[in-house]
Structures are given as structure tokens and as C-alpha cells.
Coordinates of C-alpha atoms in Angstrom, one line a residue:
M277 CA 24.3 78.4 18.3
K278 CA 24.1 74.7 19.3
A279 CA 22.3 72.3 17.1
A280 CA 19.9 71.6 19.9
E281 CA 19.0 75.3 20.1
I282 CA 18.2 75.4 16.4
A283 CA 16.1 72.2 16.9
G284 CA 14.2 73.9 19.7
L285 CA 13.3 76.9 17.5
L286 CA 12.1 74.6 14.7
E287 CA 10.1 72.5 17.2
K288 CA 8.4 75.6 18.3
F289 CA 7.6 76.6 14.7
S290 CA 6.3 73.1 13.8
P291 CA 5.8 70.9 16.9
S292 CA 6.5 67.2 16.3
R293 CA 3.1 66.3 17.8
Y294 CA 1.5 67.4 14.5
A295 CA 3.4 64.7 12.5
C296 CA 1.7 61.6 11.3
E297 CA 2.6 58.4 13.3
W298 CA 4.5 56.8 10.4
D299 CA 6.7 59.8 9.9
N300 CA 10.3 60.4 11.1
V301 CA 10.8 64.1 12.0
G302 CA 13.4 65.8 14.1
M303 CA 17.1 65.4 14.3
N304 CA 17.9 62.5 11.8
V305 CA 21.7 62.9 12.0
G306 CA 24.1 64.7 14.4
R307 CA 25.0 65.6 18.0
D308 CA 22.9 68.1 19.9
E309 CA 26.0 69.9 21.1
N310 CA 27.5 70.6 17.6
E311 CA 28.1 74.2 16.9
V312 CA 26.0 75.6 14.0
D313 CA 27.2 78.7 12.1
R314 CA 25.6 78.1 8.7
I315 CA 22.3 76.2 7.8
L316 CA 21.2 74.9 4.5
V317 CA 17.4 74.8 4.0
C318 CA 16.2 72.3 1.3
L319 CA 13.4 70.1 0.3
D320 CA 15.3 66.8 0.1
I321 CA 18.6 65.7 1.5
D322 CA 19.8 64.2 -1.8
D323 CA 23.3 64.0 -3.1
A324 CA 23.1 67.5 -4.5
A325 CA 22.1 69.0 -1.1
V326 CA 24.8 67.1 0.7
E327 CA 27.4 68.4 -1.8
Y328 CA 26.1 71.9 -1.6
A329 CA 26.2 71.9 2.2
L330 CA 29.8 70.7 2.3
N331 CA 31.0 73.0 -0.4
N332 CA 29.4 76.0 1.3
G333 CA 30.4 75.3 4.9
A334 CA 27.0 74.4 6.3
D335 CA 27.0 72.8 9.7
M336 CA 23.3 71.8 9.6
I337 CA 20.7 70.9 6.9
V338 CA 17.1 71.6 7.6
S339 CA 14.9 69.6 5.1
H340 CA 11.3 68.9 4.6
H341 CA 11.5 65.3 3.6
P342 CA 13.3 63.0 6.2
L343 CA 16.6 61.5 5.3
I344 CA 15.7 58.3 7.1
F345 CA 12.3 56.8 6.5
H346 CA 12.9 53.1 7.1
G347 CA 15.1 51.0 9.3
I348 CA 18.8 50.9 8.4
K349 CA 21.0 48.1 9.6
K350 CA 24.3 49.2 8.4
I351 CA 25.9 52.7 8.0
N352 CA 28.4 52.4 5.2
D353 CA 28.8 53.4 1.6
S354 CA 27.1 50.2 0.2
D355 CA 23.7 52.0 0.4
F356 CA 23.1 55.4 -0.9
I357 CA 21.1 56.6 2.1
A358 CA 23.5 55.2 4.6
G359 CA 26.3 56.8 2.6
R360 CA 24.7 60.2 2.9
I361 CA 24.4 59.6 6.7
L362 CA 28.0 58.6 6.9
T363 CA 29.2 61.7 5.0
L364 CA 27.2 64.1 7.1
A365 CA 28.4 62.5 10.4
E366 CA 32.0 62.4 9.2
N367 CA 31.8 66.2 8.5
R368 CA 29.8 67.0 11.7
V369 CA 26.8 68.2 9.7
N370 CA 23.5 67.8 11.5
A371 CA 20.3 66.9 9.6
F372 CA 16.9 68.1 10.9
C373 CA 13.7 67.2 9.2
M374 CA 10.2 68.8 9.3
H375 CA 7.8 66.8 7.3
T376 CA 4.1 66.1 8.1
N377 CA 4.3 68.3 11.2
F378 CA 5.2 71.2 8.8
D379 CA 2.5 70.1 6.5
S380 CA 0.0 70.3 9.3
T381 CA 1.1 73.7 10.7
H382 CA 2.2 75.6 7.6
M383 CA 2.5 74.0 4.2
A384 CA -1.1 73.8 3.1
L385 CA -2.1 77.1 4.7
E386 CA 0.8 78.9 2.9
A387 CA 0.0 77.3 -0.4
A388 CA -3.7 78.3 0.0
K389 CA -2.6 81.9 0.5
R390 CA -0.8 81.8 -2.8
L391 CA -4.0 80.6 -4.6
G392 CA -6.2 83.1 -2.8
L393 CA -8.0 80.2 -1.1
K394 CA -9.8 80.8 2.2
P395 CA -9.4 77.6 4.2
E396 CA -12.4 76.3 6.1
G397 CA -10.9 73.1 7.5
V398 CA -8.4 70.3 7.1
L399 CA -8.8 67.1 5.0
E400 CA -7.2 64.7 7.5
E401 CA -6.9 65.8 11.1
V402 CA -3.7 64.9 12.9
C403 CA -3.9 66.8 16.2
D404 CA -5.8 69.6 17.8
G405 CA -7.7 70.5 14.6
K406 CA -4.5 70.7 12.5
G407 CA -3.7 68.1 9.8
I408 CA -3.0 67.3 6.2
G409 CA -4.4 69.5 3.5
V410 CA -7.1 72.2 3.5
V411 CA -10.4 72.8 1.8
G412 CA -11.9 76.2 1.2
E413 CA -13.4 78.7 -1.2
L414 CA -11.9 80.9 -3.8
S415 CA -13.0 84.6 -4.0
G416 CA -15.1 83.7 -7.0
A417 CA -15.8 81.0 -9.5
V418 CA -13.2 80.3 -12.2
S419 CA -12.9 77.7 -14.9
A420 CA -10.8 74.6 -14.2
S421 CA -8.3 75.7 -16.9
D422 CA -8.0 79.1 -15.3
L423 CA -7.4 77.5 -11.9
A424 CA -4.6 75.4 -13.6
L425 CA -3.0 78.6 -14.9
L426 CA -3.3 80.2 -11.5
V427 CA -1.5 77.2 -9.9
K428 CA 1.3 77.5 -12.5
K429 CA 1.7 81.2 -11.9
S430 CA 1.5 81.1 -8.1
F431 CA 4.2 78.4 -7.8
G432 CA 6.4 79.4 -10.7
L433 CA 5.7 76.2 -12.7
E434 CA 6.0 75.5 -16.4
H435 CA 3.8 72.4 -16.3
V436 CA 0.7 71.0 -14.5
V437 CA -1.5 68.0 -15.4
M438 CA -5.2 68.2 -15.3
Y439 CA -7.8 65.5 -15.2
G440 CA -11.5 66.4 -15.8
D441 CA -13.5 69.0 -17.5
K442 CA -11.3 72.1 -18.3
D443 CA -14.4 74.2 -18.5
A444 CA -15.9 73.2 -15.2
K445 CA -16.7 76.1 -12.9
I446 CA -14.6 75.9 -9.7
E447 CA -15.2 77.7 -6.4
R448 CA -14.5 75.1 -3.7
V449 CA -11.0 73.6 -3.8
A450 CA -9.2 71.0 -1.8
L451 CA -5.5 71.3 -1.6
V452 CA -2.7 68.9 -0.5
P453 CA 0.8 70.0 -1.4
G454 CA 2.9 66.9 -2.0
S455 CA 1.4 63.4 -2.6
G456 CA -2.4 63.6 -2.4
K457 CA -3.7 60.4 -3.8
D458 CA -4.7 59.1 -0.4
E459 CA -6.8 62.2 0.2
I460 CA -9.1 62.0 -2.8
E461 CA -11.9 60.5 -0.8
S462 CA -11.6 63.3 1.8
A463 CA -11.5 65.9 -1.0
L464 CA -14.7 64.4 -2.5
A465 CA -16.4 64.3 0.9
S466 CA -15.5 67.9 1.5
G467 CA -17.6 68.9 -1.5
A468 CA -14.6 70.3 -3.4
Q469 CA -15.0 70.8 -7.2
A470 CA -11.3 70.6 -7.7
F471 CA -8.3 69.0 -6.0
V472 CA -4.9 70.6 -6.3
T473 CA -2.0 68.3 -5.3
G474 CA 1.0 66.4 -6.5
D475 CA 1.9 62.8 -7.4
I476 CA -1.5 61.7 -8.7
T477 CA -1.0 58.7 -10.8
Y478 CA -2.9 58.2 -14.1
H479 CA -5.6 55.9 -12.7
Y480 CA -6.2 57.9 -9.6
G481 CA -6.6 60.9 -11.9
I482 CA -9.0 59.5 -14.3
D483 CA -11.0 57.8 -11.6
G484 CA -11.3 61.1 -9.7
A485 CA -12.5 62.9 -12.9
A486 CA -15.1 60.1 -13.4
R487 CA -16.5 61.1 -10.0
N488 CA -16.8 64.8 -11.1
I489 CA -13.9 66.3 -9.3
V490 CA -11.2 68.1 -11.4
I491 CA -7.7 67.1 -10.3
I492 CA -4.7 69.3 -10.9
D493 CA -1.4 67.6 -10.4
A494 CA 1.3 70.2 -10.0
G495 CA 4.0 67.7 -9.0
H496 CA 5.4 67.0 -5.5
Y497 CA 8.3 69.4 -5.8
G498 CA 6.1 71.9 -7.7
L499 CA 4.0 72.8 -4.6
E500 CA 6.3 71.9 -1.7
H501 CA 9.3 74.0 -2.7
I502 CA 7.7 76.8 -0.8
F503 CA 9.1 75.1 2.3
I504 CA 12.5 76.5 1.5
D505 CA 11.5 80.2 1.7
I506 CA 9.1 79.7 4.6
V507 CA 11.7 78.0 6.9
S508 CA 14.6 80.2 5.7
D509 CA 12.6 83.4 6.5
Y510 CA 11.7 82.0 10.0
L511 CA 15.3 81.1 10.8
E512 CA 16.6 84.5 9.6
R513 CA 14.1 86.2 12.0
C514 CA 14.9 84.1 15.1
T515 CA 18.6 83.4 14.9
D516 CA 21.6 85.6 15.6
N517 CA 25.0 85.2 13.8
V518 CA 23.8 82.1 11.9
G519 CA 24.0 82.2 8.1
I520 CA 20.9 80.8 6.3
M521 CA 21.4 79.4 2.9
R522 CA 18.6 78.3 0.5
M523 CA 19.1 75.4 -1.8
P524 CA 18.7 76.7 -5.3
L525 CA 15.4 75.6 -6.9
D526 CA 15.9 72.7 -9.3
N527 CA 12.8 70.5 -9.8
P528 CA 14.0 66.9 -10.2
Q529 CA 11.0 66.3 -12.5
K530 CA 12.1 67.5 -15.9
Y531 CA 9.6 68.2 -18.7
F532 CA 10.5 68.1 -22.4

């Protein structure tokens, strides 16, 4: 299949109109007419993903986080991002990214399913009622500590961080996979008793707890790694004669 055909399938799955204005989704690297026989699905196009793609014959990488976020004036090996772009282009490997558009269409909803959370609405609307994060009700009240254990079990994690009363009774939960510190106000306004997210810094955490919302920080990778399985499953269903590879899970945040 042509890279443009793969891009069309992914656009259908998570239309770019659901991405935030500041984002950079779509084909970050590569020609539309390139032939694609093998695809690597990953969370980040880091050095490990580039190496894995090259070593395993991938013609295209589909990632959650964009390879290019900011303007780049030179494409050479003096900058690590530009160096990755150069390596991919030299090896005719396309890079397609689905970030906040995927967050709006699939990420939070799929994460909610894992927690048994029934979504009632989004925290920040982007387009047509879809947007960043969800808020909803659990099937029954649980303690904050039990919710933390449920998050660990549901996402295969060894470690989460909690701010607030571990014995608080939780039934209404706001959820933002990835970085959620900018959505704390929306979580509070939604009436949530707990906010499950990633990348909450210390002061955001203690300030949220002071306002009577329990915050569970499961790490950015900790919640969003589900992207790999969701997108891989979709591509396996809707492509013919294209090998789909999943980047092995390896949380870059190490705990000792």
C-alpha cells in the first residue's frame, strides 16, 4: 500500500479536525507515494523506535506523539530531532503522528473502559462534542487507595502517585491520559472527586488535594501506552498484506 493510503485510513480513524490548534498531526516525514509493507506503531519516535524500525524493515512509523513539534531551520545531525528526520528520510521511512486528534476520538474513552468508568462528557471540547479527557461515574463508590490499585492493575503499572486522602470515597472520576495539569480546573468544575492523569507536578498535586480532589498520577507513558494496541488492532483489521509491528513496551520513566 502507498503511504498516502495508510494515512487515509488513519485520518478516517482519528480525523485531524479533532486535534488541538497547537498540535502537529499527520505525515511528519516522508513521501505520499512511498510503498509501505511494514508499519511500526509506537508512542514516541525516539532513537529506540527509529532503530527498531530500521532493524525490522519498517517502511512507516505511526506514533502518538509528533516527531516535529516546533519549527526546525536545519535538517542535519547537529540536532537530535533533525537527525531522526534525516535518518528516516534517507531510509524512505514515513512518519505519521496521531496526537490530540486520537486523544479526542479514542484515548480517554478506551482508558475509561479499562477503569469501568461510564463517560458523561469531555473536559475540554475540541470539535463536535469531542475533546480532551472525560468525566463519568464508576459502577460504585471505592476508596481512593482502591482506585489507585485499579489504575495500576488496568494499565499494567508498578507505580502510581497519589495526592489527597487515600480513604476518600470516589465515585465520580475525571480522566486525562497523558499530561493533565492544565485540566485540573475542568476536573474540579465537573464535580469529580478524583482526577486520574499523568505528569502532574508536585505543586499541582498538593494544590489539587487542598481543593478536595484526589489526584492519581500514573505517568504519561503509563496511561497512553494503550495507543500502541488500539492503533495496531485497527491497522491489522483494515490493511491487506501489510505487516504491523508493535513497539515493545518500555516505560522511559524508571522507578527504583
